[in-house]
Short mmCIF file of C-alpha atoms and ligand atoms in Angstrom, two decimals:
data_model
loop_
_atom_site.label_atom_id
_atom_site.label_comp_id
_atom_site.label_asym_id
_atom_site.label_seq_id
_atom_site.Cartn_x
_atom_site.Cartn_y
_atom_site.Cartn_z
CA MET A 299 78.34 57.03 -158.81
CA ALA A 300 80.76 56.88 -161.78
CA LYS A 301 82.14 53.43 -162.59
CA PHE A 302 85.82 53.00 -161.82
CA LYS A 303 87.61 50.46 -164.01
CA VAL A 304 90.48 48.60 -162.42
CA GLU A 305 93.06 46.62 -164.36
CA PHE A 306 96.23 44.82 -163.44
CA PRO A 307 99.31 46.69 -164.69
CA GLU A 308 100.64 45.44 -168.03
CA ASN A 309 103.92 44.16 -166.61
CA PHE A 310 102.32 42.48 -163.57
CA TYR A 311 104.33 39.46 -162.41
CA TRP A 312 101.99 36.47 -162.31
CA GLY A 313 103.51 33.25 -161.07
CA GLY A 314 104.14 30.92 -158.17
CA ALA A 315 106.45 30.53 -155.19
CA THR A 316 108.39 27.67 -153.61
CA ALA A 317 111.25 27.03 -151.18
CA ALA A 318 114.29 24.85 -151.85
CA ASN A 319 113.74 22.64 -148.80
CA GLN A 320 110.15 21.90 -149.78
CA ILE A 321 110.80 20.91 -153.40
CA GLU A 322 114.39 20.02 -154.18
CA GLY A 323 115.24 16.79 -152.41
CA GLY A 324 118.86 15.77 -153.07
CA PHE A 325 119.64 16.83 -149.51
CA ASP A 326 123.19 15.46 -149.66
CA ALA A 327 123.71 15.59 -153.43
CA GLY A 328 126.38 17.73 -155.07
CA GLY A 329 128.19 18.44 -151.81
CA LYS A 330 125.22 19.98 -150.00
CA GLY A 331 125.46 20.22 -146.20
CA LEU A 332 122.61 19.78 -143.74
CA SER A 333 120.30 22.65 -142.93
CA ALA A 334 117.62 23.29 -140.29
CA ALA A 335 114.90 21.95 -142.59
CA ASP A 336 116.71 18.61 -142.95
CA PHE A 337 115.99 17.86 -139.27
CA VAL A 338 112.23 18.32 -139.42
CA GLU A 339 110.49 14.98 -138.93
CA TYR A 340 107.21 13.75 -140.34
CA ILE A 341 104.79 12.90 -137.54
CA PRO A 342 101.48 11.30 -138.61
CA LYS A 343 98.51 13.44 -137.55
CA ALA A 344 97.21 10.94 -134.98
CA GLN A 345 100.55 10.97 -133.16
CA ARG A 346 101.09 14.73 -133.12
CA THR A 347 101.14 16.32 -129.68
CA LYS A 348 101.64 19.87 -130.92
CA ASP A 349 100.42 21.94 -133.84
CA ASN A 350 103.63 21.57 -135.81
CA ALA A 351 106.88 19.69 -135.69
CA MET A 352 109.07 22.60 -136.64
CA GLU A 353 110.65 23.44 -133.30
CA ILE A 354 113.54 21.01 -132.81
CA THR A 355 115.45 20.23 -129.60
CA SER A 356 119.12 19.37 -129.05
CA GLU A 357 118.03 15.84 -128.15
CA GLN A 358 116.24 15.42 -131.49
CA ILE A 359 119.35 16.63 -133.31
CA ARG A 360 121.45 14.10 -131.41
CA LYS A 361 119.07 11.25 -132.17
CA THR A 362 118.94 12.17 -135.86
CA LEU A 363 122.69 12.46 -136.25
CA SER A 364 123.38 9.22 -134.35
CA GLY A 365 120.81 7.31 -136.40
CA GLU A 366 118.82 6.52 -133.26
CA SER A 367 115.78 8.24 -134.65
CA LYS A 368 114.07 6.32 -137.44
CA ALA A 369 111.75 9.20 -138.36
CA ARG A 370 111.36 10.28 -141.98
CA HIS A 371 112.55 13.72 -142.98
CA PRO A 372 110.37 14.63 -145.99
CA LYS A 373 112.18 17.92 -146.58
CA ARG A 374 115.24 15.89 -147.49
CA GLU A 375 113.21 14.32 -150.31
CA GLY A 376 111.02 17.20 -151.49
CA ILE A 377 109.40 16.41 -154.83
CA ASP A 378 112.75 15.79 -156.54
CA PHE A 379 112.85 19.19 -158.24
CA TYR A 380 116.63 18.75 -158.02
CA HIS A 381 116.43 16.25 -160.88
CA ARG A 382 113.14 17.30 -162.48
CA TYR A 383 113.47 21.08 -162.63
CA LYS A 384 113.34 21.14 -166.45
CA GLU A 385 110.05 19.26 -166.61
CA ASP A 386 108.62 21.36 -163.75
CA ILE A 387 109.67 24.70 -165.21
CA ALA A 388 108.22 23.65 -168.57
CA LEU A 389 104.86 23.09 -166.85
CA LEU A 390 105.01 26.51 -165.18
CA ALA A 391 105.84 28.01 -168.57
CA GLU A 392 102.84 26.23 -170.08
CA MET A 393 100.66 28.16 -167.62
CA GLY A 394 102.30 31.34 -168.91
CA PHE A 395 104.23 32.15 -165.72
CA LYS A 396 105.90 35.56 -165.77
CA ALA A 397 107.71 34.99 -162.46
CA PHE A 398 108.90 32.11 -160.32
CA ARG A 399 109.95 32.56 -156.72
CA PHE A 400 112.31 29.99 -155.27
CA SER A 401 115.02 29.94 -152.62
CA ILE A 402 118.65 29.01 -152.86
CA HIS A 403 119.43 26.34 -150.30
CA TRP A 404 122.23 28.13 -148.47
CA SER A 405 123.94 24.85 -147.47
CA ARG A 406 124.18 23.86 -151.16
CA ILE A 407 126.48 26.85 -151.65
CA PHE A 408 128.24 26.89 -148.26
CA PRO A 409 127.74 23.36 -146.86
CA ASN A 410 128.53 24.35 -143.26
CA GLY A 411 127.58 27.98 -143.57
CA TYR A 412 130.98 29.14 -142.32
CA ASP A 413 133.12 27.72 -145.17
CA GLU A 414 135.57 30.13 -146.79
CA THR A 415 134.88 29.07 -150.39
CA PRO A 416 131.62 28.17 -152.09
CA ASN A 417 130.66 24.76 -153.41
CA GLU A 418 130.86 24.92 -157.21
CA ALA A 419 128.37 22.08 -157.77
CA GLY A 420 125.74 23.99 -155.80
CA LEU A 421 126.35 27.17 -157.77
CA GLN A 422 126.07 25.23 -161.01
CA PHE A 423 122.72 23.76 -160.03
CA TYR A 424 121.15 27.22 -159.66
CA ASP A 425 122.84 28.35 -162.87
CA SER A 426 120.97 25.55 -164.63
CA VAL A 427 117.66 26.44 -162.96
CA LEU A 428 118.09 30.12 -163.85
CA ASP A 429 119.03 29.31 -167.44
CA GLU A 430 115.94 27.18 -167.77
CA LEU A 431 113.76 30.01 -166.44
CA ALA A 432 115.39 32.46 -168.84
CA ARG A 433 114.69 30.12 -171.76
CA HIS A 434 111.00 30.44 -170.87
CA ASN A 435 111.13 34.18 -170.16
CA ILE A 436 110.25 33.65 -166.51
CA GLU A 437 111.57 36.28 -164.10
CA PRO A 438 113.28 34.71 -161.07
CA ILE A 439 112.50 36.06 -157.61
CA VAL A 440 115.16 34.61 -155.34
CA THR A 441 114.93 34.18 -151.57
CA LEU A 442 118.30 33.89 -149.85
CA SER A 443 117.05 32.16 -146.71
CA HIS A 444 113.79 30.25 -146.44
CA TYR A 445 114.08 28.28 -143.16
CA GLU A 446 117.37 26.81 -144.42
CA THR A 447 120.04 27.97 -141.96
CA PRO A 448 123.02 25.61 -142.45
CA TYR A 449 123.31 23.18 -139.55
CA GLY A 450 127.03 24.02 -139.24
CA LEU A 451 125.98 27.45 -137.99
CA THR A 452 123.66 25.92 -135.39
CA LYS A 453 126.47 23.70 -134.17
CA LYS A 454 129.06 26.45 -134.01
CA TYR A 455 127.06 29.49 -132.92
CA ASN A 456 123.58 28.23 -132.05
CA GLY A 457 122.42 29.76 -135.32
CA TRP A 458 121.64 33.44 -135.63
CA VAL A 459 122.30 34.06 -131.92
CA GLY A 460 125.95 34.32 -132.98
CA ARG A 461 126.98 37.71 -134.33
CA GLU A 462 129.50 35.92 -136.60
CA VAL A 463 126.63 34.57 -138.69
CA ILE A 464 126.14 38.07 -140.15
CA ASN A 465 129.49 37.83 -141.96
CA HIS A 466 128.82 34.30 -143.15
CA PHE A 467 125.46 35.37 -144.56
CA VAL A 468 126.93 38.41 -146.28
CA ARG A 469 129.65 36.25 -147.85
CA TYR A 470 126.95 33.89 -149.13
CA ALA A 471 124.88 36.80 -150.45
CA GLU A 472 127.86 38.38 -152.22
CA THR A 473 128.74 35.04 -153.77
CA VAL A 474 125.33 34.52 -155.33
CA PHE A 475 124.92 38.19 -156.33
CA THR A 476 128.23 38.03 -158.18
CA ARG A 477 127.52 34.68 -159.77
CA TYR A 478 123.96 35.46 -160.89
CA LYS A 479 124.26 39.19 -161.48
CA ASN A 480 123.12 38.91 -165.08
CA LYS A 481 120.31 36.53 -164.26
CA VAL A 482 118.50 37.78 -161.15
CA LYS A 483 117.17 41.25 -160.41
CA PHE A 484 114.61 40.60 -157.62
CA TRP A 485 115.95 39.27 -154.32
CA ILE A 486 114.45 38.66 -150.90
CA THR A 487 116.63 38.27 -147.79
CA PHE A 488 114.69 36.27 -145.15
CA ASN A 489 111.43 34.48 -145.77
CA GLU A 490 108.87 35.53 -143.16
CA ILE A 491 111.49 37.15 -140.95
CA ASN A 492 108.94 37.22 -138.12
CA MET A 493 109.16 33.42 -137.94
CA ILE A 494 112.34 33.61 -135.86
CA THR A 495 110.27 34.88 -132.92
CA ILE A 496 107.58 32.21 -133.35
CA SER A 497 109.81 29.24 -134.16
CA PRO A 498 113.49 30.19 -133.62
CA PHE A 499 114.88 26.94 -135.03
CA THR A 500 112.82 27.33 -138.20
CA GLY A 501 113.62 30.99 -138.66
CA GLY A 502 117.15 31.11 -137.32
CA GLY A 503 118.62 27.67 -136.61
CA ILE A 504 118.42 28.51 -132.88
CA LEU A 505 118.02 25.67 -130.38
CA SER A 506 115.98 27.30 -127.61
CA ASP A 507 116.90 24.63 -125.04
CA LYS A 508 120.49 25.85 -125.24
CA GLU A 509 119.53 29.34 -124.15
CA GLU A 510 118.89 30.53 -120.63
CA ASN A 511 116.76 33.40 -121.86
CA ALA A 512 115.13 32.09 -125.05
CA MET A 513 113.25 35.35 -125.61
CA GLN A 514 116.46 37.37 -125.48
CA ALA A 515 118.17 34.89 -127.83
CA LYS A 516 115.54 35.10 -130.53
CA TYR A 517 115.38 38.91 -130.56
CA GLN A 518 119.19 39.05 -130.58
CA GLY A 519 119.18 36.63 -133.52
CA LEU A 520 116.60 38.83 -135.20
CA HIS A 521 118.80 41.90 -134.71
CA HIS A 522 121.61 40.05 -136.45
CA GLN A 523 119.26 39.22 -139.32
CA PHE A 524 118.24 42.87 -139.65
CA VAL A 525 121.88 43.96 -139.83
CA ALA A 526 122.70 41.12 -142.26
CA SER A 527 119.76 42.11 -144.43
CA SER A 528 120.92 45.74 -144.61
CA LEU A 529 124.50 44.73 -145.39
CA ALA A 530 123.26 42.36 -148.11
CA THR A 531 121.14 45.19 -149.54
CA LYS A 532 124.22 47.41 -149.62
CA ARG A 533 126.26 44.77 -151.44
CA LEU A 534 123.41 44.02 -153.84
CA HIS A 535 123.27 47.64 -154.95
CA GLU A 536 127.05 47.66 -155.46
CA ILE A 537 127.18 44.37 -157.37
CA ILE A 538 123.87 44.62 -159.29
CA PRO A 539 123.07 48.35 -159.64
CA ASP A 540 119.50 47.75 -160.83
CA GLY A 541 118.94 44.90 -158.34
CA LYS A 542 115.99 45.16 -155.97
CA MET A 543 116.04 43.87 -152.41
CA GLY A 544 112.81 42.93 -150.69
CA CYS A 545 111.96 41.96 -147.13
CA MET A 546 109.34 39.32 -146.40
CA LEU A 547 106.71 39.25 -143.69
CA ALA A 548 104.08 36.64 -142.83
CA ARG A 549 101.38 39.24 -142.48
CA MET A 550 99.19 38.21 -139.57
CA SER A 551 96.47 40.80 -139.62
CA HIS A 552 94.50 41.09 -136.38
CA TYR A 553 90.91 42.31 -136.05
CA PRO A 554 89.42 43.18 -132.65
CA TYR A 555 87.20 40.33 -131.48
CA THR A 556 84.51 42.82 -130.36
CA PRO A 557 84.08 46.65 -130.44
CA ASN A 558 85.18 46.69 -126.80
CA PRO A 559 88.06 49.25 -126.72
CA GLU A 560 90.11 46.68 -124.79
CA ASP A 561 89.93 44.35 -127.76
CA VAL A 562 90.65 47.22 -130.17
CA LEU A 563 93.75 48.07 -128.19
CA LYS A 564 94.84 44.42 -128.12
CA ALA A 565 94.41 44.19 -131.90
CA GLN A 566 96.46 47.35 -132.35
CA LYS A 567 99.20 45.87 -130.18
CA ASP A 568 99.17 42.56 -132.07
CA ASN A 569 99.35 44.39 -135.39
CA GLN A 570 102.30 46.45 -134.14
CA ASP A 571 104.03 43.24 -133.06
CA ASN A 572 103.63 41.93 -136.59
CA LEU A 573 104.46 45.15 -138.47
CA PHE A 574 107.52 45.70 -136.28
CA PHE A 575 109.60 43.65 -138.74
CA THR A 576 108.69 45.68 -141.81
CA ASP A 577 108.96 48.90 -139.78
CA VAL A 578 112.65 48.15 -139.19
CA HIS A 579 113.32 46.92 -142.74
CA VAL A 580 111.64 49.91 -144.38
CA ARG A 581 112.31 52.77 -141.97
CA GLY A 582 115.76 51.57 -140.98
CA GLU A 583 115.24 51.94 -137.25
CA TYR A 584 113.53 50.26 -134.32
CA PRO A 585 110.11 51.81 -133.66
CA ASN A 586 109.43 53.46 -130.30
CA TYR A 587 106.65 51.03 -129.35
CA ILE A 588 109.06 48.08 -129.24
CA LYS A 589 111.14 49.63 -126.44
CA ARG A 590 108.40 49.00 -123.91
CA PHE A 591 108.03 45.40 -125.09
CA PHE A 592 111.78 44.85 -124.72
CA ILE A 593 111.85 46.28 -121.18
CA GLU A 594 108.79 44.35 -120.06
CA ASN A 595 110.29 41.11 -121.38
CA ASP A 596 113.86 41.55 -120.13
CA ILE A 597 115.26 41.85 -123.60
CA GLU A 598 118.36 43.90 -124.16
CA ILE A 599 119.64 43.90 -127.71
CA VAL A 600 123.41 43.94 -127.90
CA ARG A 601 124.36 46.30 -130.73
CA GLU A 602 127.75 47.11 -132.14
CA THR A 603 128.83 50.59 -133.10
CA GLY A 604 127.63 51.23 -136.61
CA ASP A 605 124.59 48.92 -136.50
CA ASP A 606 122.12 51.81 -136.35
CA GLU A 607 123.77 53.55 -139.31
CA ILE A 608 123.78 50.32 -141.36
CA LEU A 609 120.05 49.84 -140.77
CA LYS A 610 119.29 53.46 -141.59
CA GLN A 611 121.41 53.63 -144.74
CA HIS A 612 120.27 50.42 -146.41
CA PRO A 613 116.52 49.88 -146.15
CA VAL A 614 114.74 47.56 -148.57
CA ASP A 615 113.53 48.54 -152.05
CA TYR A 616 110.19 46.74 -151.93
CA ILE A 617 108.04 44.75 -149.53
CA THR A 618 106.87 41.20 -149.92
CA ILE A 619 104.28 39.38 -147.86
CA SER A 620 102.70 36.00 -147.44
CA TYR A 621 99.00 36.21 -146.76
CA TYR A 622 96.87 33.19 -145.91
CA MET A 623 94.37 34.32 -143.29
CA SER A 624 93.39 36.93 -140.72
CA MET A 625 93.29 36.58 -136.95
CA LEU A 626 91.29 37.89 -134.00
CA SER A 627 92.53 39.69 -130.90
CA SER A 628 90.77 39.72 -127.59
CA ALA A 629 91.76 41.12 -124.21
CA SER A 630 90.16 38.05 -122.58
CA PRO A 631 90.69 35.36 -125.19
CA GLU A 632 88.10 32.78 -124.32
CA GLY A 633 86.17 30.88 -126.95
CA ALA A 634 86.66 28.41 -129.76
CA ARG A 635 90.01 28.54 -131.44
CA THR A 636 91.27 27.37 -134.80
CA GLU A 637 94.64 26.64 -136.41
CA GLY A 638 96.71 29.12 -138.41
CA ASN A 639 100.16 29.53 -139.90
CA LEU A 640 102.24 28.24 -136.93
CA MET A 641 99.86 30.17 -134.64
CA ASN A 642 96.28 29.53 -133.66
CA THR A 643 93.57 32.13 -133.19
CA LEU A 644 90.00 32.67 -132.05
CA LYS A 645 87.37 31.60 -134.57
CA ASN A 646 85.86 34.36 -136.67
CA PRO A 647 82.13 33.58 -137.14
CA TYR A 648 82.11 35.39 -140.49
CA LEU A 649 84.78 33.23 -142.10
CA GLN A 650 85.09 29.71 -143.47
CA ALA A 651 88.27 27.76 -142.82
CA SER A 652 90.47 25.43 -144.85
CA ASP A 653 90.77 21.69 -144.14
CA TRP A 654 93.58 22.64 -141.75
CA GLY A 655 91.53 25.30 -139.95
CA TRP A 656 93.17 28.37 -141.54
CA GLN A 657 90.47 31.04 -141.79
CA ILE A 658 89.87 32.22 -145.34
CA ASP A 659 89.58 36.00 -145.64
CA PRO A 660 90.04 37.47 -149.15
CA ILE A 661 88.85 40.95 -148.12
CA GLY A 662 91.50 40.86 -145.44
CA LEU A 663 94.09 40.86 -148.21
CA ARG A 664 92.73 44.15 -149.56
CA VAL A 665 92.80 45.57 -146.05
CA VAL A 666 96.39 44.45 -145.52
CA LEU A 667 97.61 45.81 -148.86
CA ASN A 668 96.00 49.20 -148.26
CA GLU A 669 97.27 49.44 -144.73
CA MET A 670 100.84 48.49 -145.66
CA TYR A 671 100.93 50.83 -148.62
CA ASP A 672 99.55 53.68 -146.49
CA ARG A 673 102.25 52.97 -143.92
CA TYR A 674 105.26 52.63 -146.22
CA GLN A 675 104.50 53.89 -149.75
CA LEU A 676 106.73 51.18 -151.20
CA PRO A 677 105.78 48.70 -153.93
CA ILE A 678 104.38 45.46 -152.55
CA PHE A 679 104.69 41.96 -153.99
CA VAL A 680 102.34 39.23 -152.73
CA VAL A 681 104.80 36.36 -152.84
CA GLU A 682 102.67 33.75 -151.06
CA ASN A 683 98.97 33.02 -150.87
CA GLY A 684 97.04 29.84 -151.48
CA LEU A 685 94.87 27.05 -150.20
CA GLY A 686 96.29 23.90 -148.63
CA ALA A 687 93.66 21.24 -149.34
CA TYR A 688 93.15 17.52 -149.87
CA ASP A 689 92.83 16.66 -153.57
CA THR A 690 91.24 13.60 -155.11
CA VAL A 691 92.42 12.03 -158.33
CA GLU A 692 89.29 10.82 -160.18
CA ASP A 693 89.17 7.51 -162.06
CA ASP A 694 89.83 9.31 -165.32
CA GLY A 695 92.91 10.95 -163.79
CA SER A 696 91.40 14.44 -163.49
CA ILE A 697 91.62 16.57 -160.33
CA ASN A 698 88.71 18.96 -159.91
CA ASP A 699 90.06 21.45 -157.40
CA HIS A 700 87.27 24.02 -157.74
CA TYR A 701 87.73 24.95 -154.03
CA ARG A 702 91.27 26.10 -154.83
CA ILE A 703 90.07 28.08 -157.84
CA ASP A 704 87.43 29.76 -155.65
CA TYR A 705 90.01 30.67 -153.02
CA LEU A 706 92.48 32.10 -155.51
CA ARG A 707 89.83 33.90 -157.54
CA GLN A 708 88.51 35.69 -154.46
CA HIS A 709 91.98 36.77 -153.40
CA ILE A 710 92.92 37.96 -156.86
CA GLU A 711 89.69 39.98 -157.03
CA GLN A 712 90.61 41.70 -153.79
CA MET A 713 94.16 42.40 -155.01
CA LYS A 714 92.64 44.04 -158.04
CA GLU A 715 90.46 46.18 -155.80
CA ALA A 716 93.54 47.15 -153.81
CA ILE A 717 95.21 48.27 -157.04
CA GLY A 718 92.10 50.35 -157.65
CA ASP A 719 92.54 51.81 -154.17
CA GLY A 720 95.97 53.03 -155.27
CA VAL A 721 98.25 50.29 -153.98
CA GLU A 722 101.39 49.77 -156.06
CA LEU A 723 101.42 46.02 -156.55
CA LEU A 724 104.30 44.38 -158.41
CA GLY A 725 103.00 40.86 -158.71
CA TYR A 726 101.46 37.74 -157.29
CA THR A 727 103.18 34.41 -156.85
CA SER A 728 100.75 31.95 -155.30
CA TRP A 729 102.22 29.42 -152.90
CA GLY A 730 103.25 25.99 -154.16
CA PRO A 731 102.23 26.07 -157.85
CA ILE A 732 103.36 22.47 -157.86
CA ASP A 733 102.46 20.29 -154.82
CA LEU A 734 105.27 20.31 -152.29
CA VAL A 735 106.11 19.22 -148.76
CA SER A 736 104.16 21.24 -146.19
CA MET A 737 106.28 23.54 -144.08
CA SER A 738 104.36 23.05 -140.82
CA THR A 739 103.36 19.39 -140.98
CA SER A 740 105.73 17.89 -143.59
CA GLU A 741 102.67 16.32 -145.20
CA MET A 742 102.27 15.88 -148.94
CA SER A 743 98.50 15.65 -148.63
CA LYS A 744 98.30 19.35 -147.76
CA ARG A 745 98.39 20.39 -151.39
CA TYR A 746 98.60 23.91 -152.83
CA GLY A 747 99.47 23.17 -156.45
CA PHE A 748 98.07 23.68 -159.92
CA ILE A 749 100.21 20.62 -160.66
CA TYR A 750 99.61 17.41 -158.74
CA VAL A 751 102.59 15.33 -157.62
CA ASP A 752 102.02 11.64 -157.07
CA LYS A 753 103.47 11.20 -153.60
CA ASP A 754 101.76 10.54 -150.27
CA ASP A 755 102.51 11.43 -146.66
CA GLU A 756 104.52 8.23 -146.18
CA GLY A 757 106.71 9.05 -149.16
CA HIS A 758 105.15 6.55 -151.57
CA GLY A 759 104.30 7.43 -155.16
CA THR A 760 105.69 7.70 -158.67
CA LEU A 761 106.34 11.47 -158.45
CA GLU A 762 104.45 11.79 -161.72
CA ARG A 763 103.18 15.34 -162.39
CA ARG A 764 99.54 15.92 -163.40
CA ARG A 765 97.65 19.08 -164.39
CA LYS A 766 94.72 19.93 -162.09
CA GLU A 767 91.64 21.91 -163.15
CA SER A 768 93.21 24.98 -161.52
CA PHE A 769 96.16 24.65 -163.95
CA PHE A 770 93.94 25.51 -166.91
CA TRP A 771 92.12 28.20 -164.93
CA TYR A 772 95.33 29.98 -163.83
CA LYS A 773 96.65 29.83 -167.40
CA LYS A 774 93.59 31.84 -168.51
CA VAL A 775 93.99 34.27 -165.63
CA ILE A 776 97.56 35.00 -166.70
CA GLU A 777 96.71 35.13 -170.43
CA SER A 778 93.98 37.67 -169.76
CA ASN A 779 96.12 39.58 -167.23
CA GLY A 780 93.57 38.98 -164.50
CA GLU A 781 90.50 39.89 -166.57
CA GLU A 782 89.14 36.33 -166.80
CA LEU A 783 88.69 35.07 -163.31
C1 LIG B 942 104.50 30.05 -145.35
C2 LIG B 942 105.89 29.54 -145.63
O1 LIG B 942 104.44 30.52 -144.06
O2 LIG B 942 103.45 29.16 -145.43
C3 LIG B 942 105.94 28.35 -146.57
O3 LIG B 942 106.73 30.55 -146.11
C4 LIG B 942 104.82 27.39 -146.24
O4 LIG B 942 107.20 27.76 -146.49
C5 LIG B 942 103.48 28.11 -146.37
O5 LIG B 942 104.84 26.22 -146.95
C6 LIG B 942 102.29 27.23 -146.14
O6 LIG B 942 102.41 26.59 -144.90
P1 LIG B 942 102.21 25.02 -144.76
O7 LIG B 942 102.49 24.73 -143.37
O8 LIG B 942 100.80 24.78 -145.14
O9 LIG B 942 103.16 24.39 -145.72
#
């Protein structure tokens, strides 16, 4: 068999990805309003009664606002990127980053979400961040909404359940497109848009306890996000003609648990449920298979005249995914289970898992990339992937995170193979290049970074930044354009 040489494209975007609420801190600085993430409490592992603390109730909101709750809110503190962005970006540049994905904290620009005019101090902050990136020739990839729905919108409309939120989002999008039109080309509307159906408060600022039919509410909220995304795409193309709009999916790939056709069918169903979101974003219409799901679950999407045309006329330009693990589907799901990204799954006997139980499956990434490219023929950007692990600082100050290097190496190898298979891959921004607050658990000890941040789960530490072994490894990967792994 002839040897087939695969290389990463010359202009491949190597880098890392973050979210405002997990790094910035300064939750009330510069006129910023509260957002959904600001309500998420840190619960020590021993006291946790559920997998994650992301789904908030009206009662928790009341207790937080009245000061009755004494819980810490680590996403209000982040890692102080708000004040240290220059130092942090310089470290990313030292690794040779070509791209940096971050989100704009919506409530920094429109403190309540529904304000008529933007907050200048918020706009200036992102001007400074973008200028710093430009100084280092790092391409910004900007997410408009990464679990940061302004609390004002929750209070007024119960988040994305309210149709009015579409207009507020579009106003926000237009504001930042106009302001940063010479600085940002790659945009993403909603981080992991599928999250709204798993954790509606996280994904859409929706308090489920306020809804009689929570299922209806989250799919209605999702419909509003789809329409908002298409309208934002339309405005992007008008304001920044060469701008590119991407959608973002937490790709939860499901394998059948056994060759039993019942399991195969279940896996197909679970994959449809996950790919539903990109199907709408890319094809501009609801797929036929979802109609049955809606009927069987008493969901009736309220649409306004023109919604279907908006979706059809303004699909996305490229697809982005987060990929951390694969899952198993079984028609009779009995057996040992393990944790995953806000969802748990049956254990796959062929896979190892991270310290948090997420099953590590590099080949699964190649499978996912091939399958999504076959389905859509659009360029794909892997905007999140990485290993959350405990790190130890040795006596000499070094951090030997070989486990992280192994994880990333194996995934990069599989991405390369996918390119060889014909997949058009734009880039790779691994999750949390600098340690940040965990989305699901608000821990600091669940670390993803090439750069260590001295802060613990209780919020203690100097915030000093330190290069890990993976820092030097990733620098070589980028320098060699993925040849030296
Ligand atoms: C993704 C999110 O789902 O997973 C990130 O977009 C998140 O915000 C990442 O941080 C890793 O999850 P966690 O819970 O380990 O922080």
